[in-house]
mmCIF file of C-alpha atoms and ligand atoms in Angstrom:
data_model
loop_
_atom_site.group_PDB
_atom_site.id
_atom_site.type_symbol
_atom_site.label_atom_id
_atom_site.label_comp_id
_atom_site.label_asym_id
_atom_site.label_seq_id
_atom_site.Cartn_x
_atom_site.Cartn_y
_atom_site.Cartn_z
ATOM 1 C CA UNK A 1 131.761 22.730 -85.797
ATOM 2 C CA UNK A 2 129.018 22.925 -88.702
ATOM 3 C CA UNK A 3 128.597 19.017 -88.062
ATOM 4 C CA UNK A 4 124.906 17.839 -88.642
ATOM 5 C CA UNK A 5 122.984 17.439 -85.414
ATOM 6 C CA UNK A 6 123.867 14.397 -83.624
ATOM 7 C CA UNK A 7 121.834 11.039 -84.820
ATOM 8 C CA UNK A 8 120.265 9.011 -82.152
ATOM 9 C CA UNK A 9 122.334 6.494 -80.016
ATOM 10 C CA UNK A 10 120.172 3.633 -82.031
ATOM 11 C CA UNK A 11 122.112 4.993 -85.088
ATOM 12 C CA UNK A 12 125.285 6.322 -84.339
ATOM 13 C CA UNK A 13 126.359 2.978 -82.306
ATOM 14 C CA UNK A 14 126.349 0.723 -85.224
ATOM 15 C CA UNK A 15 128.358 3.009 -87.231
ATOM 16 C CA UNK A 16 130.865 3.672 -84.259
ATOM 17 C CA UNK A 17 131.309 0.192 -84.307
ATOM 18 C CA UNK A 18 131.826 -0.206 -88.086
ATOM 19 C CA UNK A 19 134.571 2.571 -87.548
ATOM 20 C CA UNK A 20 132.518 5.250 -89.292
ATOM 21 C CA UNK A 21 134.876 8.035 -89.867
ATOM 22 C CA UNK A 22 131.487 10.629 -89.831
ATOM 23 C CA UNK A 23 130.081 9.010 -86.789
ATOM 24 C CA UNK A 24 133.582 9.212 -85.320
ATOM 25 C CA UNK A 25 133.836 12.780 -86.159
ATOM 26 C CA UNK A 26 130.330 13.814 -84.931
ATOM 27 C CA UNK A 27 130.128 12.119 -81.184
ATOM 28 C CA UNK A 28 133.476 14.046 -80.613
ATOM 29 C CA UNK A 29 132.144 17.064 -81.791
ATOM 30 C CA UNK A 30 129.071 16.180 -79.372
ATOM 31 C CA UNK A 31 131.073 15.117 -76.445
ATOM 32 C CA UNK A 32 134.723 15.740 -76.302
ATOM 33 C CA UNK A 33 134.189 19.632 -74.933
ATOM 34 C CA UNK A 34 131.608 18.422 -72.199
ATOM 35 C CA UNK A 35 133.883 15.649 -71.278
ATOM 36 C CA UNK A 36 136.434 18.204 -70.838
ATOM 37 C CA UNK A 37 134.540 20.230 -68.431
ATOM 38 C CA UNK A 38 133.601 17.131 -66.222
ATOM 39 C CA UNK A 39 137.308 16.183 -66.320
ATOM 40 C CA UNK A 40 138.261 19.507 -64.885
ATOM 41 C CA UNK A 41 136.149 19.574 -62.182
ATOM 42 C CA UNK A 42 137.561 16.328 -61.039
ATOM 43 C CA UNK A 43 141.146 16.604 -61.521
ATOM 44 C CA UNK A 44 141.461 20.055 -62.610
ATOM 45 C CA UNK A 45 142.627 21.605 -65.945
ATOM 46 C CA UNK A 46 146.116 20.868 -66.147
ATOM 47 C CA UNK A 47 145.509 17.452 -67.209
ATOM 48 C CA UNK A 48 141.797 16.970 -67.930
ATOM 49 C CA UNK A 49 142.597 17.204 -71.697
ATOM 50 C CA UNK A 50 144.691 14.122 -71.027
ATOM 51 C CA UNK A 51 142.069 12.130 -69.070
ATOM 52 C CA UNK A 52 139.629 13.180 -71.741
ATOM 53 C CA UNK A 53 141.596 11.059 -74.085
ATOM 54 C CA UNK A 54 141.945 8.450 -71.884
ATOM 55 C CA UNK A 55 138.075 8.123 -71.485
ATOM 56 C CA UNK A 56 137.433 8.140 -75.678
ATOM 57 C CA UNK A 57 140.060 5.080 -76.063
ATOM 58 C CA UNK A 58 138.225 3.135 -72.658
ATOM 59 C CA UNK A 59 134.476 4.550 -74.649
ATOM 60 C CA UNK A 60 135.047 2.846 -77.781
ATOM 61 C CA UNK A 61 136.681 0.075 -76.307
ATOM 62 C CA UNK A 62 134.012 -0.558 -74.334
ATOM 63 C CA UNK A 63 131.366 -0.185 -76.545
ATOM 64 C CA UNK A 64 130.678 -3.082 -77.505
ATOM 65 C CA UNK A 65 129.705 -4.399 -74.614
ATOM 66 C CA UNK A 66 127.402 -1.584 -73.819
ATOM 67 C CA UNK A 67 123.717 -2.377 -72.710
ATOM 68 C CA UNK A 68 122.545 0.567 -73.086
ATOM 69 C CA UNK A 69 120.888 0.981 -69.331
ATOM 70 C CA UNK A 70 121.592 4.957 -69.856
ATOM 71 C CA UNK A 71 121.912 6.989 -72.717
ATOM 72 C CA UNK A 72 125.590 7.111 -74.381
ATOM 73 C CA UNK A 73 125.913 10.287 -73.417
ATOM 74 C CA UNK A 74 125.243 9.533 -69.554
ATOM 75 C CA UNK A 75 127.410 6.419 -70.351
ATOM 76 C CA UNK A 76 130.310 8.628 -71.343
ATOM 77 C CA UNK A 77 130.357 11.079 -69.112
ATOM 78 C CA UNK A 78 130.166 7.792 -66.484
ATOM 79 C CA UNK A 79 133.832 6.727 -67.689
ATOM 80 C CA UNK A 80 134.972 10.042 -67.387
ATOM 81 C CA UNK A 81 134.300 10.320 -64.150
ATOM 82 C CA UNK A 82 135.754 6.939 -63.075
ATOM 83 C CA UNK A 83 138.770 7.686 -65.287
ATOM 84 C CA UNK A 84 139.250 10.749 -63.604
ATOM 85 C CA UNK A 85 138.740 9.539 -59.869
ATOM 86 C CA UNK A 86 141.149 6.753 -60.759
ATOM 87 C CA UNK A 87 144.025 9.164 -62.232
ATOM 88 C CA UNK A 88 143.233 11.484 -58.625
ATOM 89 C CA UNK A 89 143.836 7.637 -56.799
ATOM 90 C CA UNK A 90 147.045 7.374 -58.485
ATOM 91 C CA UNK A 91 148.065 10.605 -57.469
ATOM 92 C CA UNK A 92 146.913 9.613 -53.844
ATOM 93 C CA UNK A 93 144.718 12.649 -53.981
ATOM 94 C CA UNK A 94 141.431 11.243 -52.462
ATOM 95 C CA UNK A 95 138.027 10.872 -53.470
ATOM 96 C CA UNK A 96 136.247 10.742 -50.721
ATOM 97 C CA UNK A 97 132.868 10.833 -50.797
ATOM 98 C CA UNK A 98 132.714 10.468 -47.257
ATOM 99 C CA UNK A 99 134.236 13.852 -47.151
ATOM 100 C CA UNK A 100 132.309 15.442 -49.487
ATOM 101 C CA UNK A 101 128.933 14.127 -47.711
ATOM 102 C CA UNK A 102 130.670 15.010 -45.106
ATOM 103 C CA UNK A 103 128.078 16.232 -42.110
ATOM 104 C CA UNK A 104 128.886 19.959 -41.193
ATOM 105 C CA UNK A 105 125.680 22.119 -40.853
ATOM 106 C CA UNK A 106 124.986 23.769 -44.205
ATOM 107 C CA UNK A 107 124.222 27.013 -42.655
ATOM 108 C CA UNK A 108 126.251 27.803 -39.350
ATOM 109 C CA UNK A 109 124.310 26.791 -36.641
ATOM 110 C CA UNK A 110 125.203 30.098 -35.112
ATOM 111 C CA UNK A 111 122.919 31.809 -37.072
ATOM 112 C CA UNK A 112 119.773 29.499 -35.448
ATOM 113 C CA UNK A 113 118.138 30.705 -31.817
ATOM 114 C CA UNK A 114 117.241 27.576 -29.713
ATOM 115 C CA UNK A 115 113.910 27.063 -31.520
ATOM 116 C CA UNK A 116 115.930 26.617 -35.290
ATOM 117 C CA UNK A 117 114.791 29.892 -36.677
ATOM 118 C CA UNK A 118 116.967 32.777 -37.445
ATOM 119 C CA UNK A 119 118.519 34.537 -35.192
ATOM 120 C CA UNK A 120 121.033 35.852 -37.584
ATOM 121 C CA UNK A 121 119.007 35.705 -40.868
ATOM 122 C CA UNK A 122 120.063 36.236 -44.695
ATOM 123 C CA UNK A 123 121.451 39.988 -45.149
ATOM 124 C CA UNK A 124 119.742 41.737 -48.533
ATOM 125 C CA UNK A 125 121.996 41.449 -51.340
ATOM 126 C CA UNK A 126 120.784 44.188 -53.377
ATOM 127 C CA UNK A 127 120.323 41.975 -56.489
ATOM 128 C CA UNK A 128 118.144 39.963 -57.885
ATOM 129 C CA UNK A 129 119.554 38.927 -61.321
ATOM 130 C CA UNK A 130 122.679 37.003 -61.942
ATOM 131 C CA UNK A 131 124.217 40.013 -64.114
ATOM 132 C CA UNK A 132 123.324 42.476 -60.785
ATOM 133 C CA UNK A 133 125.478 40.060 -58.951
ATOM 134 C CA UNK A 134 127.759 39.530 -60.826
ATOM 135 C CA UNK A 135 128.663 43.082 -61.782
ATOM 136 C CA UNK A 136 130.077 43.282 -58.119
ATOM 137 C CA UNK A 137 133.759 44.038 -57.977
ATOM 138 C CA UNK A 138 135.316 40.537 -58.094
ATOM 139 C CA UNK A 139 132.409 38.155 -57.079
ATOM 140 C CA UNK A 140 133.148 36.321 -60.398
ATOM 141 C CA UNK A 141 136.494 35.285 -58.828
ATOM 142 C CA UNK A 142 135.365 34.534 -55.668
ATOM 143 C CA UNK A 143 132.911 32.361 -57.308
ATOM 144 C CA UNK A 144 135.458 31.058 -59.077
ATOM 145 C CA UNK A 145 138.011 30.159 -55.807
ATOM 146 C CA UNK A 146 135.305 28.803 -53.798
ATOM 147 C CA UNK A 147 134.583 26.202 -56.434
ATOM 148 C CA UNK A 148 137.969 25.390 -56.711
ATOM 149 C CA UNK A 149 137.691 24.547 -52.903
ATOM 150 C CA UNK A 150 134.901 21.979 -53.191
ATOM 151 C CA UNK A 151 135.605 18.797 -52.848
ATOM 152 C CA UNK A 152 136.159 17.318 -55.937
ATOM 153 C CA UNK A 153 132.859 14.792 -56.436
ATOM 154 C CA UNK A 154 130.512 18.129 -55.257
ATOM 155 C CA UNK A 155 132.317 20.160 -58.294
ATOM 156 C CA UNK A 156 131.904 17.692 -60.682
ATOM 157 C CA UNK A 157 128.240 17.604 -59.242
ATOM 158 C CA UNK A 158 127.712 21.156 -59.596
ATOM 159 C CA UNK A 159 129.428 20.673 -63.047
ATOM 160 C CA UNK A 160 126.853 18.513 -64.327
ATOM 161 C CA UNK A 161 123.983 19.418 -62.855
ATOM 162 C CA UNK A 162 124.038 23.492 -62.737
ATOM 163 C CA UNK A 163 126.126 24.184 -65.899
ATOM 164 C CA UNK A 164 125.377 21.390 -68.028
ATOM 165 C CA UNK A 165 121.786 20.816 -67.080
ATOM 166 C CA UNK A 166 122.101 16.917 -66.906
ATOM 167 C CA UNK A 167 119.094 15.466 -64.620
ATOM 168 C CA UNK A 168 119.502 14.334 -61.103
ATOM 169 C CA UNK A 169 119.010 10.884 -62.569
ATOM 170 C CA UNK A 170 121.665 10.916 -64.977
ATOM 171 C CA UNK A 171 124.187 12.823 -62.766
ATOM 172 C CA UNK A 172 123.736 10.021 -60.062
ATOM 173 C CA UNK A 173 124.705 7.309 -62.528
ATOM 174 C CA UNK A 174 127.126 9.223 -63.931
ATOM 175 C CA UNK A 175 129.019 9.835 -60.532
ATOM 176 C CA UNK A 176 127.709 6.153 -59.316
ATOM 177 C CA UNK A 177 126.050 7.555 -56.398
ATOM 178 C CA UNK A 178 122.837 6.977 -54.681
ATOM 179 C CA UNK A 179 120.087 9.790 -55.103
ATOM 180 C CA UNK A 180 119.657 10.934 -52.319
ATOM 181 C CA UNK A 181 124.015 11.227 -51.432
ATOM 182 C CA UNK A 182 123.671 12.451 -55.484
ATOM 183 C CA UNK A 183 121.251 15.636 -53.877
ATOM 184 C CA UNK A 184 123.207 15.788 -50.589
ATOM 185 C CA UNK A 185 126.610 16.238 -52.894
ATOM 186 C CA UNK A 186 124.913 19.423 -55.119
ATOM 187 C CA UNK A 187 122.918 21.079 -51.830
ATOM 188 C CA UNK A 188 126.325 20.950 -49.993
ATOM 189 C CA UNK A 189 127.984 22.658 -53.192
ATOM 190 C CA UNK A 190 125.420 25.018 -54.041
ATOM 191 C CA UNK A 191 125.392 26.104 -50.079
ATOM 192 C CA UNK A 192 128.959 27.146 -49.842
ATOM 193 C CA UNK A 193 129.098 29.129 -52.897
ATOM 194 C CA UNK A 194 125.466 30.920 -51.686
ATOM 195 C CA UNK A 195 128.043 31.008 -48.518
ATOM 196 C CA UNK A 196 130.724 32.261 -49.721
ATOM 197 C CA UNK A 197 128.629 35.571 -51.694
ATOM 198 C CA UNK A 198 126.658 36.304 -48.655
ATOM 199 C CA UNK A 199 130.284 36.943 -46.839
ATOM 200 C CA UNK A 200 132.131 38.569 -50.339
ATOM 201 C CA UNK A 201 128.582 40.974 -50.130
ATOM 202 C CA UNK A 202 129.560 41.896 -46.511
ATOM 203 C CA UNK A 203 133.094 43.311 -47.167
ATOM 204 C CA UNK B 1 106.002 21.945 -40.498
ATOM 205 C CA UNK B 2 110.112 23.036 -40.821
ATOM 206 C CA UNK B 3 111.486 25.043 -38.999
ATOM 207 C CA UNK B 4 114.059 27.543 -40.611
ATOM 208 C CA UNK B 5 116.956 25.611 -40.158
ATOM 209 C CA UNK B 6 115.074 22.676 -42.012
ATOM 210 C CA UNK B 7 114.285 24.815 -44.730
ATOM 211 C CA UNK B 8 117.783 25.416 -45.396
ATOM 212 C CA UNK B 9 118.954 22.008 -45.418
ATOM 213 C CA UNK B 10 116.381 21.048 -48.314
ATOM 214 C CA UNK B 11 116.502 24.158 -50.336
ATOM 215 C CA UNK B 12 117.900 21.851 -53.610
ATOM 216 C CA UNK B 13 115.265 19.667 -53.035
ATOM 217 C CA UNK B 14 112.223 22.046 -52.670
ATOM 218 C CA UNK B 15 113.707 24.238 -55.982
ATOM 219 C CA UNK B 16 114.386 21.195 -57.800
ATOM 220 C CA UNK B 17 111.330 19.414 -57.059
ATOM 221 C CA UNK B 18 112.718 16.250 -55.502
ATOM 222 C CA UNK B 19 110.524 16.427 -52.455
ATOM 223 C CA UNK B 20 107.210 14.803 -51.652
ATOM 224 C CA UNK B 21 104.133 16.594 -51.750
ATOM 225 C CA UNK B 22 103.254 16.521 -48.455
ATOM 226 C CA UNK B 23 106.753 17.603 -47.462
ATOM 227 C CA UNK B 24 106.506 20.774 -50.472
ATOM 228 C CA UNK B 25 103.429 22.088 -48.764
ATOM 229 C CA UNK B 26 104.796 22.616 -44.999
ATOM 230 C CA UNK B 27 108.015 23.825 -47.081
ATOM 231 C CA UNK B 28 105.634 26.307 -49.101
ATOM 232 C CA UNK B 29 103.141 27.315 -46.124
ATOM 233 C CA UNK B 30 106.935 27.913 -44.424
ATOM 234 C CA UNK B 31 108.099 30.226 -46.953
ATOM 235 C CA UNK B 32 104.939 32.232 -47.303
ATOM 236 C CA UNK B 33 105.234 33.063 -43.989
ATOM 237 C CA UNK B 34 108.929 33.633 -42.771
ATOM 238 C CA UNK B 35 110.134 36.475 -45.201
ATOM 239 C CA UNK B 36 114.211 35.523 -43.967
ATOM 240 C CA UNK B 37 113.737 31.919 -45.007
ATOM 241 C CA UNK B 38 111.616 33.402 -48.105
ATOM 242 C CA UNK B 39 114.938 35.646 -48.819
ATOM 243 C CA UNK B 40 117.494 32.399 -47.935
ATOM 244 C CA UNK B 41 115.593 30.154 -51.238
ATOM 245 C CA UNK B 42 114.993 33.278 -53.320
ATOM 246 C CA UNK B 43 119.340 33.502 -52.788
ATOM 247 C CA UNK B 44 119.844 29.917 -53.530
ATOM 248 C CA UNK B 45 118.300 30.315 -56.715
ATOM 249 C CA UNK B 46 119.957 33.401 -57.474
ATOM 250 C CA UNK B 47 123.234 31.355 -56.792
ATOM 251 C CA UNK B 48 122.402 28.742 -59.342
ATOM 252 C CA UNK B 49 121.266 31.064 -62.159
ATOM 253 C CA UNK B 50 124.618 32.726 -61.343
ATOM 254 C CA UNK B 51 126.992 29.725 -60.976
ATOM 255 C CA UNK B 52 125.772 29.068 -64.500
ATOM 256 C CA UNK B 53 126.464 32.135 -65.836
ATOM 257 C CA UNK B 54 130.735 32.008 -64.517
ATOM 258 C CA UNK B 55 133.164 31.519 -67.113
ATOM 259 C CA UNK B 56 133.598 28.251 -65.085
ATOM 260 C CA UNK B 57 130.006 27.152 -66.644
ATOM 261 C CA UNK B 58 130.976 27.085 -70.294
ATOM 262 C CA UNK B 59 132.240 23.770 -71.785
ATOM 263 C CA UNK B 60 135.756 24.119 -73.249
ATOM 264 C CA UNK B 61 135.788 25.131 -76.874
ATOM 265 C CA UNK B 62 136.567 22.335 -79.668
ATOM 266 C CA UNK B 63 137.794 23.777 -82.634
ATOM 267 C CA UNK B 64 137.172 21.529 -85.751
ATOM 268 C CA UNK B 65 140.910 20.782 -86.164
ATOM 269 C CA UNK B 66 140.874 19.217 -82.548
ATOM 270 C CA UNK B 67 137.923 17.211 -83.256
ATOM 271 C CA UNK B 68 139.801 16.022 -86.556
ATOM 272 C CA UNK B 69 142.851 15.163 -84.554
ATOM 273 C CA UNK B 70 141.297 13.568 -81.774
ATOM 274 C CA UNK B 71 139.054 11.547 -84.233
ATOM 275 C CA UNK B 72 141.607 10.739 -85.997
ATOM 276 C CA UNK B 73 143.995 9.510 -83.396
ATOM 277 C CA UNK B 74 141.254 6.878 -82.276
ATOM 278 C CA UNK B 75 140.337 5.715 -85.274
ATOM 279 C CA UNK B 76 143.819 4.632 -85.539
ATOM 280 C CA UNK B 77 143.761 3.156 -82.022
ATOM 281 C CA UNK B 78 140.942 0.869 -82.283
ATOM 282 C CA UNK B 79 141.793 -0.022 -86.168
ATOM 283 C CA UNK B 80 145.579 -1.285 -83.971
ATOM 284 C CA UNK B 81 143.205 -2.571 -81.679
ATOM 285 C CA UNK B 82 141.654 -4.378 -84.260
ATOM 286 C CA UNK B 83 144.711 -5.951 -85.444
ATOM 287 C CA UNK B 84 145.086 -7.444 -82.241
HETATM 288 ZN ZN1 ZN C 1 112.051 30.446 -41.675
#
């Protein structure tokens, strides 16, 4: 949308709260796709639209009372998330984040001699660009599937940290987890897709 | 310093700079020796670049007539809020 460039929070929260039909118009241009995204990776796409909605009413609703500790956009993004792990609740789908910190080995320990070094190391994947790799019959998909097997706090991690480019900081707030369970969350994500090429590269 | 198994339980933080210094330089001295471990961060990376490239990376599309909709819509929420 040809919508000016987004004013700073200092600006555009006054006018949300004075009902500013512009400022209205340009925070869901901003937003609404990103919130989307995070949505999806938490409850998946058949109703993220929905909880996307959801979040805006709760956002402005809320507004008032916000202190600003985070940006709006971090802010946001934070109610998205909470609306969406309290719509997976309802449908007694679990959040777990016990599960998705869960403590399996991140490479299988199999692969380690006695000592901790390789004894099965990395095979060569023959590329080193994202475009080699992904011009590989089907890797796109099986990208694709293993993220849809991720638990759903580590996709929404992955979400915001490796395609929207959000910081470690703002991710943790966002998904109201510590740092360090924030970086345990993305490593764990990040390993089984690296996992999950290595074996697609072997067939 | 790590061993190799170490090194691939902190690869996130070592390519996204969350570790201490003194940790980063037994990581580094690691890497510049052990060419499979070398291989292992060099694929992690690759993985991120290339998770971000997936259809799966891109933010839904808006088109303006959604944003009008779903601008509109709240706008009449909170001015019904309002009234309350
Ligand atoms: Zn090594």
């Amino acid at each position: 949308m040809a919508t000016p460039s987004l004013p700073s929070d200092e600006i555009l929260i006054p006018k949300l709260l004075a009902r500013d039909e512009l400022a209205y118009n340009q925070i869901v241009s901003a937003y609404h796709g990103l919130m989307v995204h995070l949505a999806r990776a938490i409850v998946g796409s058949a109703i993220a639209d929905e909880v996307a909605q959801e979040s805006w009413v709760a956002v402005l609703r809320a507004l008032p009372k916000f202190e600003r500790r985070s940006s709006l956009k971090t802010w946001i993004l934070r109610i998205v998330s909470n609306t969406a792990k309290s719509r997976l609740r309802h449908e007694s789908r679990t959040v777990n984040l016990g599960d998705a910190l869960e403590d399996s080995p991140i490479v299988d320990p199999s692969r380690f001699k006695a000592n901790a070094h390789w004894a099965t190391p990395p095979m060569n994947w023959h590329a080193d660009t994202p475009d080699a790799l992904l011009s590989r019959t089907e890797l796109s998909e099986c990208i694709s599937s293993t993220l849809s097997l991720l638990p759903p706090v580590q996709r929404a991690a992955i979400t915001l940290r490796d395609m929207q480019g959000l910081s470690m900081e703002d991710i943790c707030k966002v998904l109201e987890v510590s740092e360090s369970n924030g970086r345990v969350l993305l490593h764990r994500a990040r390993s089984r897709i690296q996992q999950a090429i290595e074996e697609h590269l072997k067939r | 310093m790590p061993s190799c198994k170490d090194i691939t339980n902190h690869t996130s933080e070592y390519l996204d700079r969350h570790m201490p210094w003194h940790k980063r330089i037994g990581y580094w001295l690691h890497l510049l020796m052990c060419v499979h471990c070398k291989r292992y961060v060099d694929q992690l990376k690759l993985t991120i670049s290339t998770i971000g490239r997936t259809q799966d990376a891109t933010p839904p599309d808006v088109s303006d007539e959604q944003i009008k909709d779903i601008s509109k819509c709240l706008q009449e929420q909170m001015a019904k809020t309002d009234r309350e």
